[in-house]
Coordinates of C-alpha atoms in Angstrom, one line a residue:
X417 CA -5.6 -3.8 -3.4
X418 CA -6.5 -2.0 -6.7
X419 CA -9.5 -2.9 -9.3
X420 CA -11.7 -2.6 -11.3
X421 CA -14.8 -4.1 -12.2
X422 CA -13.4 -7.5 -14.0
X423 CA -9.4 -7.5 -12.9
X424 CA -7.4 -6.4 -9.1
X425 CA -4.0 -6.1 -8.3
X426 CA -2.9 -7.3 -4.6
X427 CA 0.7 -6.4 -3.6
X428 CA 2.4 -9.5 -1.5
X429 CA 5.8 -10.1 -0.2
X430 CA 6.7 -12.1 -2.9
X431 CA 5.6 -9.3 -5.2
X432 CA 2.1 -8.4 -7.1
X433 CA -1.1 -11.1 -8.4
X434 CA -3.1 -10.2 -11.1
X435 CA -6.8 -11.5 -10.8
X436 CA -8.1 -11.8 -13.7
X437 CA -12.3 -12.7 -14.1
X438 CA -12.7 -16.1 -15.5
X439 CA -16.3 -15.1 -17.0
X440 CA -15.2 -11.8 -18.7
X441 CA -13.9 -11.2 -22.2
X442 CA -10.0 -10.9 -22.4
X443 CA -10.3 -8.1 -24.8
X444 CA -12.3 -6.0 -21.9
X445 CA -10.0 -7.8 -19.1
X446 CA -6.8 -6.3 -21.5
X447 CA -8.5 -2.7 -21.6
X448 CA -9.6 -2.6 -18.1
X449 CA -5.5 -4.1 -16.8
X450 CA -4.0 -1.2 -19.6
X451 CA -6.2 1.7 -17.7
X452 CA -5.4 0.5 -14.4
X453 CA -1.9 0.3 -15.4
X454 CA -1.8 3.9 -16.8
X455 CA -4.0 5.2 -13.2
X456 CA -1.1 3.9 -11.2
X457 CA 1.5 6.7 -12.5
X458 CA 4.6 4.0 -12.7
X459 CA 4.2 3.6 -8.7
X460 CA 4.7 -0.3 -9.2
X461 CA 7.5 -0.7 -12.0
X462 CA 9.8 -3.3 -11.6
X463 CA 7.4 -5.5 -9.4
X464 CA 7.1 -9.4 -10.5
X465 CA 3.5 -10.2 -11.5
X466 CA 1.5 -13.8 -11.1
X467 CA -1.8 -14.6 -12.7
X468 CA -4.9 -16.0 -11.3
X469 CA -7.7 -16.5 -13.9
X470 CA -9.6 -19.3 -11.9
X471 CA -10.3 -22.7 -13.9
X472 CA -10.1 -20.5 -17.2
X473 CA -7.1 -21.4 -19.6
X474 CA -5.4 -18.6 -21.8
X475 CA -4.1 -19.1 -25.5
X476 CA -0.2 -19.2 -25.8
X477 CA -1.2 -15.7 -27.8
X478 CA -3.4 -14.3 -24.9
X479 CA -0.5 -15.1 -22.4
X480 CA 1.9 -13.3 -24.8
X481 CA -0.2 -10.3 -25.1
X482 CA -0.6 -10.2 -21.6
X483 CA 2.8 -9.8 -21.2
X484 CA 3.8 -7.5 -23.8
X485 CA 1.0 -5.0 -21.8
X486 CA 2.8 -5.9 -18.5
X487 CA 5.8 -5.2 -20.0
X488 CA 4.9 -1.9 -21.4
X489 CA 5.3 -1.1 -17.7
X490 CA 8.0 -2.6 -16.7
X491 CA 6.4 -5.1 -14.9
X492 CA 7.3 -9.4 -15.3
X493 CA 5.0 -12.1 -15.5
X494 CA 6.4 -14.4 -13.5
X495 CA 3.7 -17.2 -13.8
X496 CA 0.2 -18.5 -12.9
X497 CA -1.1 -19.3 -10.1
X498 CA -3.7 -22.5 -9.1
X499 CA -6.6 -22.0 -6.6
X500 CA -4.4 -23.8 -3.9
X501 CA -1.9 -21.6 -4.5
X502 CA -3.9 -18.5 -3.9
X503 CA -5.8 -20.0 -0.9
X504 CA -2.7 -21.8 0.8
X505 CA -1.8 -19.3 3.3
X506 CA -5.4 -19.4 5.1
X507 CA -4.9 -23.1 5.4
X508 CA -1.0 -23.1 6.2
X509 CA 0.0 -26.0 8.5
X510 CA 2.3 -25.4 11.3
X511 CA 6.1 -26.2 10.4
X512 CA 7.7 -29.2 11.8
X513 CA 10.7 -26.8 13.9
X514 CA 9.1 -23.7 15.0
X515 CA 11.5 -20.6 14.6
X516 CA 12.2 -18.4 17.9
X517 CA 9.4 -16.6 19.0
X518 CA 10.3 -12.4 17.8
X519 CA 9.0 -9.8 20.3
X520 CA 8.6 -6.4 17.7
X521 CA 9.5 -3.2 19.0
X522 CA 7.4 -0.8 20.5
X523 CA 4.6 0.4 18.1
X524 CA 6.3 -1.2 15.2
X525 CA 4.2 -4.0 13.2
X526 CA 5.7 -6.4 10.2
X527 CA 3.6 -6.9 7.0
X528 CA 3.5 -6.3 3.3
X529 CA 4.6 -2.9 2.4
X530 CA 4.8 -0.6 -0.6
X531 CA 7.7 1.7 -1.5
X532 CA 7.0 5.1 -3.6
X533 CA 9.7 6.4 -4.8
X534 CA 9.0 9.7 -6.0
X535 CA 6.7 12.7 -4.9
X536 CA 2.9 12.5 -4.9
X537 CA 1.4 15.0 -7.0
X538 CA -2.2 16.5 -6.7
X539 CA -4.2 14.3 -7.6
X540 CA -2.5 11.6 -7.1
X541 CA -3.8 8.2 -4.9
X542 CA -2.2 5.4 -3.4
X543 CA -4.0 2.7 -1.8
X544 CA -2.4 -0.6 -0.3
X545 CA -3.6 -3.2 2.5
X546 CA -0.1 -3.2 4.1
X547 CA 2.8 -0.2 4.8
X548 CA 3.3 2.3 2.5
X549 CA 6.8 4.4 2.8
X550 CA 6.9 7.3 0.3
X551 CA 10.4 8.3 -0.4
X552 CA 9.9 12.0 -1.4
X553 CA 7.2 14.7 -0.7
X554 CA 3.1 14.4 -0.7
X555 CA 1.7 17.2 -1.9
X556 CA -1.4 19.1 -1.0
X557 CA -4.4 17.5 -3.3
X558 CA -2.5 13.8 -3.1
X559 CA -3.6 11.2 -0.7
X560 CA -2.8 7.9 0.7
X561 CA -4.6 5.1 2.3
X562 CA -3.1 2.5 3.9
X563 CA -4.5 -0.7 5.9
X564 CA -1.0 -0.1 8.1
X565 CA 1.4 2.3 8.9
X566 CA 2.8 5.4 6.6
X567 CA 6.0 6.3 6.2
X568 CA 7.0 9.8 4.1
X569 CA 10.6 10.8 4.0
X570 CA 10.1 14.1 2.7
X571 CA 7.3 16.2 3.4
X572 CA 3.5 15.4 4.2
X573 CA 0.7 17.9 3.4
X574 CA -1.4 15.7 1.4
X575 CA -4.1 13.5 3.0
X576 CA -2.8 10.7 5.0
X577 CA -5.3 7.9 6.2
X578 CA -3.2 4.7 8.4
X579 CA -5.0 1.8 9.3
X580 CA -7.9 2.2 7.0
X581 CA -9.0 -0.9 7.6
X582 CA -9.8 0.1 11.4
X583 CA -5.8 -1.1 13.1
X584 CA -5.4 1.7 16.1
X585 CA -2.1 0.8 16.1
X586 CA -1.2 2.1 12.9
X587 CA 1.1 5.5 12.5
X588 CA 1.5 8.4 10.1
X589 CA 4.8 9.6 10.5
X590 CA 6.8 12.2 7.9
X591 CA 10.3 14.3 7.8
X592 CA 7.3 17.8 7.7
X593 CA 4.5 16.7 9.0
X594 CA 1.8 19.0 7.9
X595 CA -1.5 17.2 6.3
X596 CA -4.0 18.9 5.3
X597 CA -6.0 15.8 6.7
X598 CA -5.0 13.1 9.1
X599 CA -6.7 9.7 9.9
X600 CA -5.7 6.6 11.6
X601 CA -8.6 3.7 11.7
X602 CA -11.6 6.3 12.6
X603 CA -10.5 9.5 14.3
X604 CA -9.4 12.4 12.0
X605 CA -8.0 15.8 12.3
X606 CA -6.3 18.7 10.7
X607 CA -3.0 20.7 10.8
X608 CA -3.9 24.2 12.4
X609 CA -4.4 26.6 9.8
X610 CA -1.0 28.3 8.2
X611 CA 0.9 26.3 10.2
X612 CA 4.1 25.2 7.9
X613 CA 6.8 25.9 10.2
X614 CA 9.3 22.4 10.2
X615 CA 9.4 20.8 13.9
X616 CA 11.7 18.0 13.1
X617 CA 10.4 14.5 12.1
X618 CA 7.0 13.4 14.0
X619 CA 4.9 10.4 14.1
X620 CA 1.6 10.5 14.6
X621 CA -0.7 7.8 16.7
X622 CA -3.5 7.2 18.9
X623 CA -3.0 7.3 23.0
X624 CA -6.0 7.2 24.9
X625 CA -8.6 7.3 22.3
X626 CA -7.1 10.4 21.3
X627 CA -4.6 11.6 18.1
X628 CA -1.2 12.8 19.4
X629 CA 1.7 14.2 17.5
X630 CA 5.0 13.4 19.1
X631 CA 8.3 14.7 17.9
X632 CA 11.6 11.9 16.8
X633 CA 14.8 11.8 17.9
X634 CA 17.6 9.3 17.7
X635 CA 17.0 8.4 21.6
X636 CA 13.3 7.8 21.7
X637 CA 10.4 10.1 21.6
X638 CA 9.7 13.0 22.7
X639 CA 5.9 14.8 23.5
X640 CA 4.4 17.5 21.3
X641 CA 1.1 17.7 22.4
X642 CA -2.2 16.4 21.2
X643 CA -3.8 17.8 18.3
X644 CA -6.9 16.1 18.6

């Protein structure tokens, strides 16, 4: 999730909701949603957008300019949402015809996720409760914080942090695999120094209460050693 002091932005499955503060001033609830907007560097253009604002009611003219600054980046206001709304999926019922229970793969957990599609920059941050999968590079000085697994199809020498919110499970995998810092839920570690040489794609996890690096291929895994 992404705020600031009056508004947040939560990314769902069925795209993003806008909370809005129901005691602040729209004016300072338009200038706070316009910087966090701009902070974002385009990461969540073409995303669908729904409104929360509590019991408050907006003008037909504070809905429009809403909008229009949603709009600006290519984002769609697709409607409001009511406290039920918001709330319903803690107090879901159980459906009438059960599907087929799933087992997951190995190592492999389903959830919200958030697709980058572009290289991270120095300086650049990306934050999200669920998956992230960055389709290009992550450069030193660029980081990214993730309450699940990450995903970089390119290379990884930024700062990587998986399962933020303490999930062990969670993984850090990449194409180059070469952070200049590595965490999943609380243990942390660092590529050797000047080590830049490509090994192949590798995904990195915790085994035994330790961080290991392990090499992919096609057929499985393969070992590669702890670094940690």
């Amino acid at each position: 999730m992404t705020r600031t002091e009056h508004i947040a932005l939560k990314g769902t499955r069925e795209g993003l909701i806008l909370y809005l503060d129901p005691e602040a001033a729209f004016s300072l609830l338009m200038d706070e949603l316009k910087k966090l907007l701009e902070d974002s560097d385009q990461f969540l253009q073409g995303a669908m957008v729904r409104c929360y604002g509590g019991e408050k009611e907006y003008s037909p003219e504070q809905q429009e300019e809403l909008t229009y600054c949603l709009a600006e980046h290519s984002l769609t206001l697709k409607g409001w949402l009511t406290a039920a709304e918001v709330y319903s999926s803690v107090r879901k019922t159980p459906a009438v015809q059960e599907e087929p229970q799933r087992i997951p793969e190995e190592g492999l957990e389903e959830g919200p996720s958030l697709f980058v599609e572009r290289t991270l920059r120095s300086g650049a941050s990306i934050q999200y409760d669920g998956h992230v999968i960055v389709l290009g590079d992550v450069n030193p000085g660029a980081e990214i914080v993730a309450g699940g697994n990450i995903v970089v199809i390119g290379s990884l020498k930024g700062v990587a942090h998986a399962g933020a919110k303490g999930n062990r499970n969670s993984i850090v995998t990449a194409y180059h695999l070469v952070p200049t810092q590595l965490r999943i839920a609380d243990l942390v570690t660092r590529s050797p120094e000047g080590e830049q040489e490509w090994r192949g794609p590798e995904c990195a996890r915790i085994k035994d209460d330790r961080l290991v690096v392990e090499g992919i291929q096609l057929n499985g895994l393969r070992g590669k050693g702890m670094i940690r």
